[in-house]
């Protein structure tokens, strides 16, 4: 149970919008502490204002956000300022070493006026829009002391002290010093700074239509409904664990914002990928909402009142806004972090897109599988009719209805963003295509073909007619064919697949799996694979429909060949 929570007088004021009212009603009625905490963060975002204390901006910062500079910022021709910035960036520990190095530099070069540490930080902040906000967190990375936890003296998850203590548990030096902190960079100032750069502002103003998500029905409907306007900025949120050291597991979590209002060729270039929250380890966060809240709060506030932008390319000031078009992580991350608030992929409704497809399970086991065709002698709960994948769709209305009935693991913090400023939950959450195609499917199909896939005692591998690579000599010969193909794969394709018979358990990369299965697979499958594979390149609506049909056909053939409507 959570300590230090006082729920006597914290019932929020009703807000506009049907979904906000529904969240309000759920919050008023629910008694579970964890659920109330999630709802408290959502309601905190719905009420967010740039004038809120603890937003990470002082009075001058808020004024600058509402009244951005209207001049081209450049350091060209100012050699002293350029040297100061290079010095600050080049020092491994600028906070500690900058002023000493500055003094030596001034004496050696006879320069009487060289920017101080605080001056160069302020200049860089104005040039880049990088505004760092630092806040307290649990020393075991469980949660951040934000929102309903802001005044806690101990972690609500593990009980560790918020403050540095000595061996007797007393405050070090008799004062409150945070045990650990995390960093967050505000998005609004970064976006404003981009439009003050002539090159980036021109790129952001490109008015072409791309055959990408801009062709999607959800995006087009949002435009036609007036939710996305010409001056709005569409962005993607993503978060994942990061391995900073080669021989260690992921030891921090990093979120980013990707700007989509420019050519897709630039989306993932560094200058268009803006950093968000940085959560240090040593452990995975247990309450991700508490960390994201600090960065989401100013965005929700901007969505309420708009983001003033001075566009140097057009020489004008206008009021834009932020529209979150996609929020993503890898599949396990979405479930583990409860980013979308849904059950894991082994739950009965485990689809990441909340399509409504019910899973099936074996009798006496809690794990569900996304099986479309009803197995023979299916146990209760799995004996529903065959599923038609052609007619599934993601529904925000169904999500909100189930949320009101507490039929979802937890409400997503994305419900806190302003109505009409995201695609809505769960539509805003994408699927994990990269891992699915390049890791999950190869890890499923190759063991089946080799006959190494685990099975129930009632199943006999000797009946697996698809295990065409099971014999050691056949697998060895197949691996040699793959390895020999390296000389025929252009270098522009990236790392070619090595001999899988020798290297598949020695750091085989995702791209190797990708080229092996989809590049070489269509040729090798003629003699080796019982189920054809192949890559699909989509560049038009008709090809997209064809790809969708082929994916469904693949799934149906997979179940016919490998599942055979068997329960075990």
Coordinates of C-alpha atoms in Angstrom, one line a residue:
X1 CA 0.0 0.0 0.0
X2 CA 1.2 3.6 -0.7
X3 CA 2.0 5.7 2.3
X4 CA 1.9 9.4 2.7
X5 CA -1.1 9.8 0.4
X6 CA -3.9 12.1 1.5
X7 CA -6.9 11.6 -0.7
X8 CA -9.3 13.7 1.4
X9 CA -9.3 16.9 -0.6
X10 CA -7.7 16.0 -4.0
X11 CA -10.9 15.4 -6.0
X12 CA -10.2 17.3 -9.2
X13 CA -12.4 19.9 -10.8
X14 CA -14.5 18.5 -13.8
X15 CA -13.0 19.3 -17.2
X16 CA -14.4 19.7 -20.7
X17 CA -14.6 16.7 -22.9
X18 CA -16.4 13.4 -22.5
X19 CA -13.2 11.4 -22.0
X20 CA -12.0 13.8 -19.3
X21 CA -15.3 13.6 -17.5
X22 CA -15.1 9.8 -17.7
X23 CA -11.6 9.8 -16.2
X24 CA -13.0 12.1 -13.5
X25 CA -15.8 9.7 -12.6
X26 CA -13.4 6.7 -12.5
X27 CA -11.1 8.6 -10.2
X28 CA -13.9 9.5 -7.9
X29 CA -15.1 5.9 -7.6
X30 CA -12.0 3.8 -7.6
X31 CA -10.3 2.8 -4.3
X32 CA -7.2 0.9 -5.5
X33 CA -4.1 3.0 -4.7
X34 CA -2.2 2.0 -7.9
X35 CA -5.1 2.9 -10.1
X36 CA -5.7 6.2 -8.3
X37 CA -2.0 7.0 -8.8
X38 CA -2.3 6.5 -12.5
X39 CA -5.4 8.6 -12.7
X40 CA -3.8 11.3 -10.6
X41 CA -1.1 11.7 -13.2
X42 CA -3.6 11.8 -16.0
X43 CA -5.7 14.4 -14.3
X44 CA -2.5 16.4 -13.5
X45 CA -1.8 16.6 -17.3
X46 CA -5.4 17.5 -18.1
X47 CA -5.1 20.5 -15.7
X48 CA -1.5 21.4 -16.7
X49 CA -0.6 25.1 -17.1
X50 CA 2.7 26.8 -18.0
X51 CA 2.2 28.7 -14.8
X52 CA 2.3 25.6 -12.6
X53 CA 5.1 25.4 -10.1
X54 CA 7.6 22.5 -10.6
X55 CA 7.2 22.6 -14.4
X56 CA 10.9 23.1 -14.9
X57 CA 10.7 26.7 -16.1
X58 CA 11.2 29.8 -14.1
X59 CA 9.3 33.0 -14.8
X60 CA 11.8 34.1 -17.4
X61 CA 11.6 30.7 -19.1
X62 CA 7.8 30.8 -19.3
X63 CA 7.9 34.3 -20.7
X64 CA 10.4 33.2 -23.4
X65 CA 8.2 30.2 -24.3
X66 CA 5.2 32.5 -24.7
X67 CA 7.2 35.2 -26.4
X68 CA 10.0 33.6 -28.5
X69 CA 12.9 35.6 -29.8
X70 CA 12.2 37.1 -33.3
X71 CA 15.8 37.3 -34.6
X72 CA 18.1 35.0 -36.4
X73 CA 20.6 33.6 -33.8
X74 CA 24.1 32.9 -35.0
X75 CA 27.6 32.8 -33.6
X76 CA 29.2 33.3 -37.1
X77 CA 32.1 35.8 -36.9
X78 CA 32.2 35.7 -33.1
X79 CA 35.4 33.7 -32.6
X80 CA 35.5 34.1 -28.8
X81 CA 31.9 32.8 -28.4
X82 CA 32.6 30.0 -30.8
X83 CA 35.7 29.0 -28.8
X84 CA 33.7 29.1 -25.5
X85 CA 31.1 26.8 -26.9
X86 CA 33.7 24.4 -28.3
X87 CA 35.4 24.4 -24.9
X88 CA 32.3 23.7 -23.0
X89 CA 31.3 20.8 -25.4
X90 CA 34.8 19.4 -25.5
X91 CA 35.4 19.1 -21.8
X92 CA 34.5 15.7 -20.3
X93 CA 33.2 17.4 -17.1
X94 CA 32.5 21.1 -18.1
X95 CA 30.8 21.9 -14.8
X96 CA 34.0 21.1 -12.9
X97 CA 36.7 22.1 -15.3
X98 CA 35.3 24.9 -17.5
X99 CA 36.1 27.9 -15.3
X100 CA 39.7 26.7 -14.6
X101 CA 40.4 26.0 -18.3
X102 CA 38.7 29.4 -19.1
X103 CA 41.1 31.2 -16.8
X104 CA 44.1 29.6 -18.4
X105 CA 42.8 30.2 -21.9
X106 CA 42.2 33.9 -21.1
X107 CA 45.7 34.4 -19.8
X108 CA 47.4 32.5 -22.6
X109 CA 45.5 34.3 -25.3
X110 CA 45.3 37.6 -23.6
X111 CA 41.5 37.7 -23.8
X112 CA 40.0 39.8 -21.1
X113 CA 36.3 39.0 -21.8
X114 CA 35.6 35.2 -22.2
X115 CA 32.1 33.9 -21.4
X116 CA 31.7 32.3 -17.9
X117 CA 30.2 28.9 -17.3
X118 CA 26.8 30.3 -16.6
X119 CA 27.0 32.6 -19.6
X120 CA 28.0 29.9 -22.1
X121 CA 25.2 27.6 -20.7
X122 CA 22.7 30.3 -21.3
X123 CA 23.9 31.0 -24.8
X124 CA 23.7 27.3 -25.7
X125 CA 20.3 27.1 -24.3
X126 CA 19.1 30.0 -26.4
X127 CA 20.7 28.7 -29.5
X128 CA 19.5 25.1 -29.2
X129 CA 16.4 25.4 -27.0
X130 CA 17.9 22.7 -24.8
X131 CA 16.5 23.4 -21.4
X132 CA 17.6 20.7 -18.9
X133 CA 15.3 19.9 -15.9
X134 CA 16.6 17.7 -13.1
X135 CA 14.3 16.1 -10.6
X136 CA 14.6 13.6 -7.7
X137 CA 14.1 9.8 -8.1
X138 CA 14.4 6.6 -6.2
X139 CA 18.0 5.4 -5.9
X140 CA 16.8 2.0 -7.2
X141 CA 15.1 3.6 -10.3
X142 CA 11.7 2.5 -9.1
X143 CA 9.9 5.9 -9.5
X144 CA 10.3 9.6 -9.6
X145 CA 9.2 11.9 -6.8
X146 CA 6.7 13.8 -9.0
X147 CA 2.9 14.3 -9.0
X148 CA 1.3 12.5 -6.1
X149 CA 4.7 11.4 -4.9
X150 CA 6.4 14.8 -4.9
X151 CA 6.4 15.2 -1.1
X152 CA 7.3 11.5 -0.3
X153 CA 10.3 10.9 1.9
X154 CA 10.5 7.3 0.8
X155 CA 10.0 5.4 -2.5
X156 CA 6.4 4.0 -2.6
X157 CA 7.7 0.9 -4.4
X158 CA 10.8 -0.2 -2.4
X159 CA 10.9 2.0 0.6
X160 CA 14.3 3.5 -0.1
X161 CA 14.9 7.0 1.2
X162 CA 14.3 10.0 -1.0
X163 CA 17.3 11.6 0.7
X164 CA 20.9 10.7 1.3
X165 CA 21.4 9.2 4.7
X166 CA 24.3 7.9 6.8
X167 CA 24.8 4.5 8.2
X168 CA 22.4 5.3 11.0
X169 CA 19.6 6.4 8.6
X170 CA 20.0 10.0 9.5
X171 CA 20.1 12.8 6.9
X172 CA 23.7 13.4 5.7
X173 CA 24.8 16.8 7.1
X174 CA 21.4 17.2 8.6
X175 CA 20.0 18.5 5.3
X176 CA 17.9 17.0 2.6
X177 CA 20.0 16.0 -0.4
X178 CA 18.3 13.8 -3.1
X179 CA 19.7 10.3 -3.2
X180 CA 19.5 10.2 -7.0
X181 CA 18.2 12.4 -9.8
X182 CA 17.1 12.1 -13.5
X183 CA 17.2 14.5 -16.4
X184 CA 14.5 15.7 -18.8
X185 CA 14.7 18.2 -21.7
X186 CA 11.7 20.4 -22.5
X187 CA 10.3 19.9 -26.0
X188 CA 8.7 23.3 -26.5
X189 CA 11.9 25.4 -26.5
X190 CA 13.6 22.9 -28.8
X191 CA 10.9 23.2 -31.4
X192 CA 11.0 27.0 -31.2
X193 CA 14.7 27.0 -31.7
X194 CA 14.5 24.8 -34.8
X195 CA 12.3 27.4 -36.5
X196 CA 14.9 30.0 -35.8
X197 CA 17.4 28.0 -37.9
X198 CA 17.0 28.9 -41.6
X199 CA 17.9 25.4 -42.9
X200 CA 15.6 23.6 -40.5
X201 CA 12.8 26.1 -40.8
X202 CA 12.8 25.7 -44.5
X203 CA 12.8 21.9 -44.2
X204 CA 9.9 22.0 -41.7
X205 CA 8.0 24.1 -44.3
X206 CA 8.2 21.5 -47.0
X207 CA 4.6 21.1 -48.3
X208 CA 4.9 17.7 -50.1
X209 CA 2.7 14.7 -49.5
X210 CA 4.5 11.6 -48.8
X211 CA 3.4 8.0 -49.2
X212 CA 3.8 7.2 -45.5
X213 CA 1.7 7.8 -42.5
X214 CA 0.3 10.9 -44.2
X215 CA -1.7 8.6 -46.4
X216 CA -3.2 6.8 -43.4
X217 CA -6.9 7.1 -42.7
X218 CA -6.4 8.0 -39.0
X219 CA -4.2 11.0 -40.0
X220 CA -6.5 12.1 -42.8
X221 CA -9.6 12.0 -40.6
X222 CA -7.8 14.0 -37.9
X223 CA -6.9 16.7 -40.6
X224 CA -10.5 16.7 -41.9
X225 CA -11.8 17.0 -38.4
X226 CA -9.7 20.1 -37.8
X227 CA -7.6 18.5 -35.2
X228 CA -4.4 18.9 -37.2
X229 CA -3.9 22.3 -38.8
X230 CA -1.3 23.5 -41.2
X231 CA 0.7 25.3 -38.4
X232 CA 0.7 22.3 -36.1
X233 CA 3.8 20.1 -35.5
X234 CA 3.2 16.3 -35.6
X235 CA 5.6 14.3 -33.6
X236 CA 6.3 10.7 -32.5
X237 CA 7.2 9.6 -29.0
X238 CA 9.4 6.6 -28.4
X239 CA 11.1 5.1 -25.3
X240 CA 13.4 2.2 -24.9
X241 CA 16.2 0.8 -22.7
X242 CA 19.8 1.8 -23.7
X243 CA 23.0 -0.2 -23.3
X244 CA 25.7 2.4 -22.8
X245 CA 28.5 -0.1 -22.2
X246 CA 29.3 -3.0 -24.5
X247 CA 29.3 -5.8 -22.0
X248 CA 26.5 -4.7 -19.7
X249 CA 22.7 -5.0 -19.9
X250 CA 20.5 -1.9 -20.5
X251 CA 21.4 0.5 -17.7
X252 CA 19.2 3.5 -18.5
X253 CA 16.0 4.3 -20.3
X254 CA 15.8 7.2 -22.9
X255 CA 12.8 8.8 -24.6
X256 CA 12.9 10.8 -27.8
X257 CA 10.6 12.9 -29.9
X258 CA 10.8 12.6 -33.7
X259 CA 9.4 15.4 -35.9
X260 CA 7.3 14.3 -38.8
X261 CA 6.7 17.7 -40.4
X262 CA 9.6 17.3 -42.9
X263 CA 10.9 14.9 -45.5
X264 CA 10.9 11.3 -44.3
X265 CA 14.5 11.2 -45.4
X266 CA 15.3 13.5 -42.4
X267 CA 13.0 12.0 -39.7
X268 CA 15.6 10.0 -38.0
X269 CA 18.6 12.2 -38.5
X270 CA 20.0 13.4 -35.3
X271 CA 19.0 17.1 -35.6
X272 CA 15.3 16.0 -36.0
X273 CA 15.4 13.5 -33.1
X274 CA 14.9 15.5 -29.9
X275 CA 15.8 14.1 -26.5
X276 CA 13.2 13.8 -23.8
X277 CA 13.6 12.0 -20.5
X278 CA 16.8 10.1 -19.4
X279 CA 16.3 7.7 -16.6
X280 CA 19.5 6.2 -15.1
X281 CA 19.7 2.6 -13.7
X282 CA 20.6 0.4 -12.1
X283 CA 17.2 -1.1 -12.5
X284 CA 14.2 -0.8 -14.8
X285 CA 11.6 1.8 -13.7
X286 CA 8.5 0.4 -12.0
X287 CA 6.4 3.5 -12.3
X288 CA 7.1 5.0 -15.7
X289 CA 4.3 7.5 -15.4
X290 CA 6.2 9.3 -12.6
X291 CA 9.2 9.9 -14.9
X292 CA 7.3 10.8 -18.0
X293 CA 5.0 13.2 -16.2
X294 CA 7.6 15.9 -15.8
X295 CA 8.2 16.0 -19.6
X296 CA 4.5 15.5 -20.5
X297 CA 3.2 18.2 -18.3
X298 CA 4.6 21.2 -20.3
X299 CA 3.4 19.6 -23.5
X300 CA -0.1 19.2 -22.2
X301 CA 0.0 22.8 -21.1
X302 CA 1.2 23.9 -24.6
X303 CA -1.7 21.9 -26.1
X304 CA -4.1 24.0 -24.0
X305 CA -2.8 27.4 -25.0
X306 CA -0.7 26.8 -28.2
X307 CA 3.0 27.2 -29.0
X308 CA 4.1 30.6 -30.4
X309 CA 6.6 30.1 -33.1
X310 CA 8.8 32.6 -35.0
X311 CA 9.5 31.1 -38.4
X312 CA 12.7 32.6 -39.8
X313 CA 12.1 31.1 -43.2
X314 CA 8.8 33.0 -43.6
X315 CA 9.6 35.9 -41.4
X316 CA 6.4 35.7 -39.3
X317 CA 5.1 34.8 -35.9
X318 CA 2.2 32.3 -35.5
X319 CA 0.5 30.1 -32.9
X320 CA 1.1 26.5 -33.6
X321 CA 0.5 23.4 -31.5
X322 CA 1.8 19.9 -30.8
X323 CA 0.0 16.8 -32.1
X324 CA 1.3 13.4 -30.9
X325 CA 0.7 11.1 -33.9
X326 CA 2.5 8.0 -32.7
X327 CA 3.8 6.7 -29.3
X328 CA 5.9 3.6 -29.4
X329 CA 8.3 1.3 -27.7
X330 CA 9.2 -2.3 -28.5
X331 CA 6.5 -4.9 -27.7
X332 CA 7.8 -5.9 -24.3
X333 CA 8.4 -2.3 -23.4
X334 CA 4.8 -1.3 -24.1
X335 CA 3.6 -4.0 -21.8
X336 CA 6.3 -3.9 -19.2
X337 CA 6.2 -0.1 -18.8
X338 CA 2.4 -0.1 -19.0
X339 CA 2.8 2.7 -21.5
X340 CA -0.4 1.8 -23.3
X341 CA -2.0 0.3 -20.1
X342 CA -2.9 -2.9 -21.8
X343 CA -2.2 -6.5 -20.7
X344 CA 0.9 -8.3 -21.9
X345 CA 0.9 -10.1 -25.3
X346 CA 0.0 -13.3 -23.5
X347 CA -3.2 -11.9 -22.1
X348 CA -6.6 -12.8 -23.6
X349 CA -6.8 -9.4 -25.5
X350 CA -3.0 -9.1 -26.0
X351 CA -3.0 -7.3 -29.3
X352 CA -0.9 -4.2 -29.1
X353 CA -3.4 -2.4 -31.4
X354 CA -6.4 -3.4 -29.3
X355 CA -8.0 -4.9 -32.3
X356 CA -10.4 -7.0 -30.3
X357 CA -9.1 -10.4 -31.3
X358 CA -9.6 -12.8 -28.4
X359 CA -6.8 -15.2 -27.7
X360 CA -7.0 -19.0 -26.9
X361 CA -5.3 -20.9 -24.2
X362 CA -4.6 -24.5 -23.2
X363 CA -6.7 -26.0 -20.4
X364 CA -5.4 -25.2 -17.0
X365 CA -2.8 -22.6 -18.2
X366 CA -3.1 -18.7 -18.0
X367 CA -1.2 -18.0 -21.2
X368 CA -3.2 -17.0 -24.3
X369 CA -2.1 -17.2 -27.9
X370 CA -3.4 -15.3 -30.9
X371 CA -4.9 -18.3 -32.7
X372 CA -7.5 -17.4 -35.4
X373 CA -8.9 -20.9 -36.2
X374 CA -10.7 -22.8 -33.4
X375 CA -8.7 -25.8 -32.3
X376 CA -10.3 -29.2 -32.1
X377 CA -11.6 -30.0 -28.6
X378 CA -10.9 -26.4 -27.5
X379 CA -11.4 -25.8 -23.7
X380 CA -14.0 -23.3 -22.5
X381 CA -12.8 -19.7 -23.1
X382 CA -11.0 -20.8 -26.3
X383 CA -13.9 -22.4 -28.2
X384 CA -15.1 -19.2 -29.8
X385 CA -15.6 -19.3 -33.6
X386 CA -12.9 -18.8 -36.2
X387 CA -11.6 -15.2 -36.3
X388 CA -11.7 -13.2 -39.5
X389 CA -8.6 -11.0 -39.5
X390 CA -9.9 -8.9 -42.4
X391 CA -12.5 -7.1 -40.1
X392 CA -10.5 -6.1 -37.1
X393 CA -10.0 -2.4 -36.3
X394 CA -8.7 -0.3 -33.4
X395 CA -11.4 1.4 -31.5
X396 CA -11.0 4.3 -29.0
X397 CA -14.6 4.0 -28.1
X398 CA -14.3 0.3 -27.1
X399 CA -11.1 1.2 -25.1
X400 CA -12.9 3.9 -23.1
X401 CA -15.9 1.7 -22.5
X402 CA -13.7 -1.1 -21.1
X403 CA -11.7 1.3 -19.1
X404 CA -14.9 2.5 -17.3
X405 CA -15.6 -1.2 -16.5
X406 CA -12.0 -1.6 -15.2
X407 CA -11.4 -4.1 -18.0
X408 CA -7.9 -2.8 -18.7
X409 CA -4.7 -3.2 -16.6
X410 CA -4.3 0.5 -16.0
X411 CA -5.3 3.8 -17.8
X412 CA -2.5 5.1 -20.1
X413 CA -0.9 8.4 -19.1
X414 CA -1.5 9.5 -22.7
X415 CA -5.2 10.0 -21.7
X416 CA -3.9 13.1 -20.0
X417 CA -3.1 14.9 -23.2
X418 CA -5.7 17.3 -24.6
X419 CA -8.6 15.9 -26.6
X420 CA -7.9 16.3 -30.3
X421 CA -4.1 16.6 -29.8
X422 CA -3.3 12.9 -30.2
X423 CA -4.9 10.1 -32.2
X424 CA -6.4 8.9 -28.9
X425 CA -5.7 5.8 -26.9
X426 CA -5.1 3.1 -28.1
X427 CA -4.7 4.3 -31.7
X428 CA -1.7 6.4 -30.8
X429 CA 0.3 3.3 -30.0
X430 CA 2.0 1.6 -32.9
X431 CA 3.0 -2.1 -33.2
X432 CA 6.5 -3.4 -33.0
X433 CA 7.2 -4.2 -36.6
X434 CA 11.0 -4.1 -36.4
X435 CA 11.4 -6.8 -33.8
X436 CA 8.5 -8.8 -35.2
X437 CA 10.0 -9.2 -38.7
X438 CA 13.7 -9.2 -37.9
X439 CA 13.8 -11.1 -34.6
X440 CA 10.5 -12.7 -33.5
X441 CA 9.5 -14.4 -36.8
X442 CA 13.0 -15.8 -37.5
X443 CA 13.2 -17.0 -33.9
X444 CA 9.9 -18.8 -34.4
X445 CA 10.3 -20.3 -37.9
X446 CA 14.0 -21.4 -37.9
X447 CA 13.6 -23.7 -34.8
X448 CA 10.4 -25.1 -36.4
X449 CA 12.3 -25.9 -39.6
X450 CA 15.2 -27.4 -37.6
X451 CA 13.0 -29.4 -35.3
X452 CA 14.4 -27.8 -32.2
X453 CA 11.2 -26.0 -31.2
X454 CA 9.8 -27.0 -27.8
X455 CA 6.6 -29.0 -27.8
X456 CA 4.2 -30.7 -25.5
X457 CA 4.8 -34.3 -24.6
X458 CA 1.7 -35.4 -26.6
X459 CA 3.3 -34.1 -29.8
X460 CA 5.8 -36.1 -31.8
X461 CA 8.6 -34.2 -33.7
X462 CA 8.8 -37.2 -36.0
X463 CA 5.5 -36.1 -37.5
X464 CA 6.8 -32.6 -38.2
X465 CA 6.8 -32.7 -42.0
X466 CA 8.0 -29.1 -42.1
X467 CA 11.2 -29.9 -40.2
X468 CA 13.2 -30.0 -43.4
X469 CA 16.4 -28.8 -41.8
X470 CA 16.4 -31.2 -38.9
X471 CA 19.1 -33.5 -40.1
X472 CA 22.6 -32.3 -39.1
X473 CA 24.0 -32.8 -42.7
X474 CA 21.1 -30.9 -44.2
X475 CA 21.5 -28.0 -41.8
X476 CA 25.2 -27.8 -42.4
X477 CA 24.8 -27.8 -46.2
X478 CA 22.0 -25.1 -45.9
X479 CA 24.3 -23.0 -43.7
X480 CA 27.1 -23.2 -46.3
X481 CA 24.7 -22.0 -49.0
X482 CA 23.8 -19.0 -46.9
X483 CA 27.5 -18.2 -46.1
X484 CA 28.5 -18.6 -49.8
X485 CA 25.9 -15.9 -50.8
X486 CA 27.8 -13.2 -49.0
X487 CA 29.9 -12.4 -52.1
X488 CA 26.7 -11.7 -54.1
X489 CA 25.1 -9.3 -51.6
X490 CA 26.0 -5.6 -52.3
X491 CA 27.6 -3.7 -49.4
X492 CA 24.9 -1.1 -49.4
X493 CA 22.5 -3.8 -48.0
X494 CA 24.5 -3.7 -44.7
X495 CA 25.8 -6.7 -42.8
X496 CA 25.2 -9.9 -44.8
X497 CA 24.1 -13.1 -43.0
X498 CA 26.9 -15.4 -41.9
X499 CA 26.6 -19.2 -42.0
X500 CA 23.7 -19.8 -39.6
X501 CA 24.9 -23.4 -38.9
X502 CA 28.0 -21.9 -37.4
X503 CA 27.1 -18.4 -36.2
X504 CA 23.3 -18.3 -35.4
X505 CA 24.1 -18.6 -31.7
X506 CA 27.1 -16.3 -31.8
X507 CA 25.7 -12.8 -31.9
X508 CA 23.6 -13.1 -35.1
X509 CA 22.3 -9.6 -35.7
X510 CA 18.7 -8.6 -36.5
X511 CA 19.8 -7.4 -39.9
X512 CA 21.4 -10.7 -40.6
X513 CA 18.1 -12.5 -39.8
X514 CA 16.3 -10.0 -42.0
X515 CA 18.5 -10.6 -45.0
X516 CA 18.6 -14.3 -44.4
X517 CA 14.9 -14.8 -44.1
X518 CA 13.5 -12.2 -46.6
X519 CA 16.5 -11.7 -48.9
X520 CA 17.8 -15.2 -49.4
X521 CA 14.7 -17.0 -48.2
X522 CA 12.6 -16.7 -51.4
X523 CA 15.4 -18.5 -53.3
X524 CA 16.3 -21.0 -50.6
X525 CA 12.7 -21.9 -49.8
X526 CA 12.4 -23.7 -53.1
X527 CA 14.4 -26.6 -51.8
X528 CA 14.5 -26.0 -48.0
X529 CA 11.5 -24.1 -46.5
X530 CA 8.0 -25.5 -46.5
X531 CA 6.4 -22.1 -46.1
X532 CA 7.5 -19.4 -48.5
X533 CA 8.8 -16.1 -47.1
X534 CA 9.6 -12.8 -48.8
X535 CA 10.0 -9.1 -48.3
X536 CA 7.3 -6.7 -49.4
X537 CA 8.1 -3.1 -50.5
X538 CA 5.0 -0.9 -50.3
X539 CA 4.8 2.4 -52.3
X540 CA 1.1 2.8 -53.1
X541 CA -2.3 2.2 -51.6
X542 CA -2.9 -0.8 -53.9
X543 CA 0.4 -2.4 -52.8
X544 CA -0.5 -1.8 -49.2
X545 CA -3.8 -3.7 -49.7
X546 CA -1.8 -6.5 -51.4
X547 CA 0.7 -6.6 -48.5
X548 CA -2.2 -6.7 -46.0
X549 CA -3.8 -9.6 -47.9
X550 CA -0.4 -11.5 -48.1
X551 CA 0.2 -11.1 -44.4
X552 CA -3.2 -12.5 -43.5
X553 CA -2.7 -15.3 -46.0
X554 CA 0.7 -16.1 -44.4
X555 CA -0.9 -16.3 -41.0
X556 CA -3.7 -18.6 -42.2
X557 CA -1.2 -20.9 -43.9
X558 CA 1.0 -20.9 -40.8
X559 CA -1.8 -22.1 -38.6
X560 CA -2.8 -24.7 -41.2
X561 CA 0.7 -26.1 -41.5
X562 CA 2.1 -25.8 -38.0
X563 CA -0.9 -25.7 -35.6
X564 CA -3.3 -28.1 -37.4
X565 CA -6.1 -27.1 -35.0
X566 CA -4.3 -29.0 -32.2
X567 CA -4.7 -27.9 -28.6
X568 CA -1.4 -29.5 -27.7

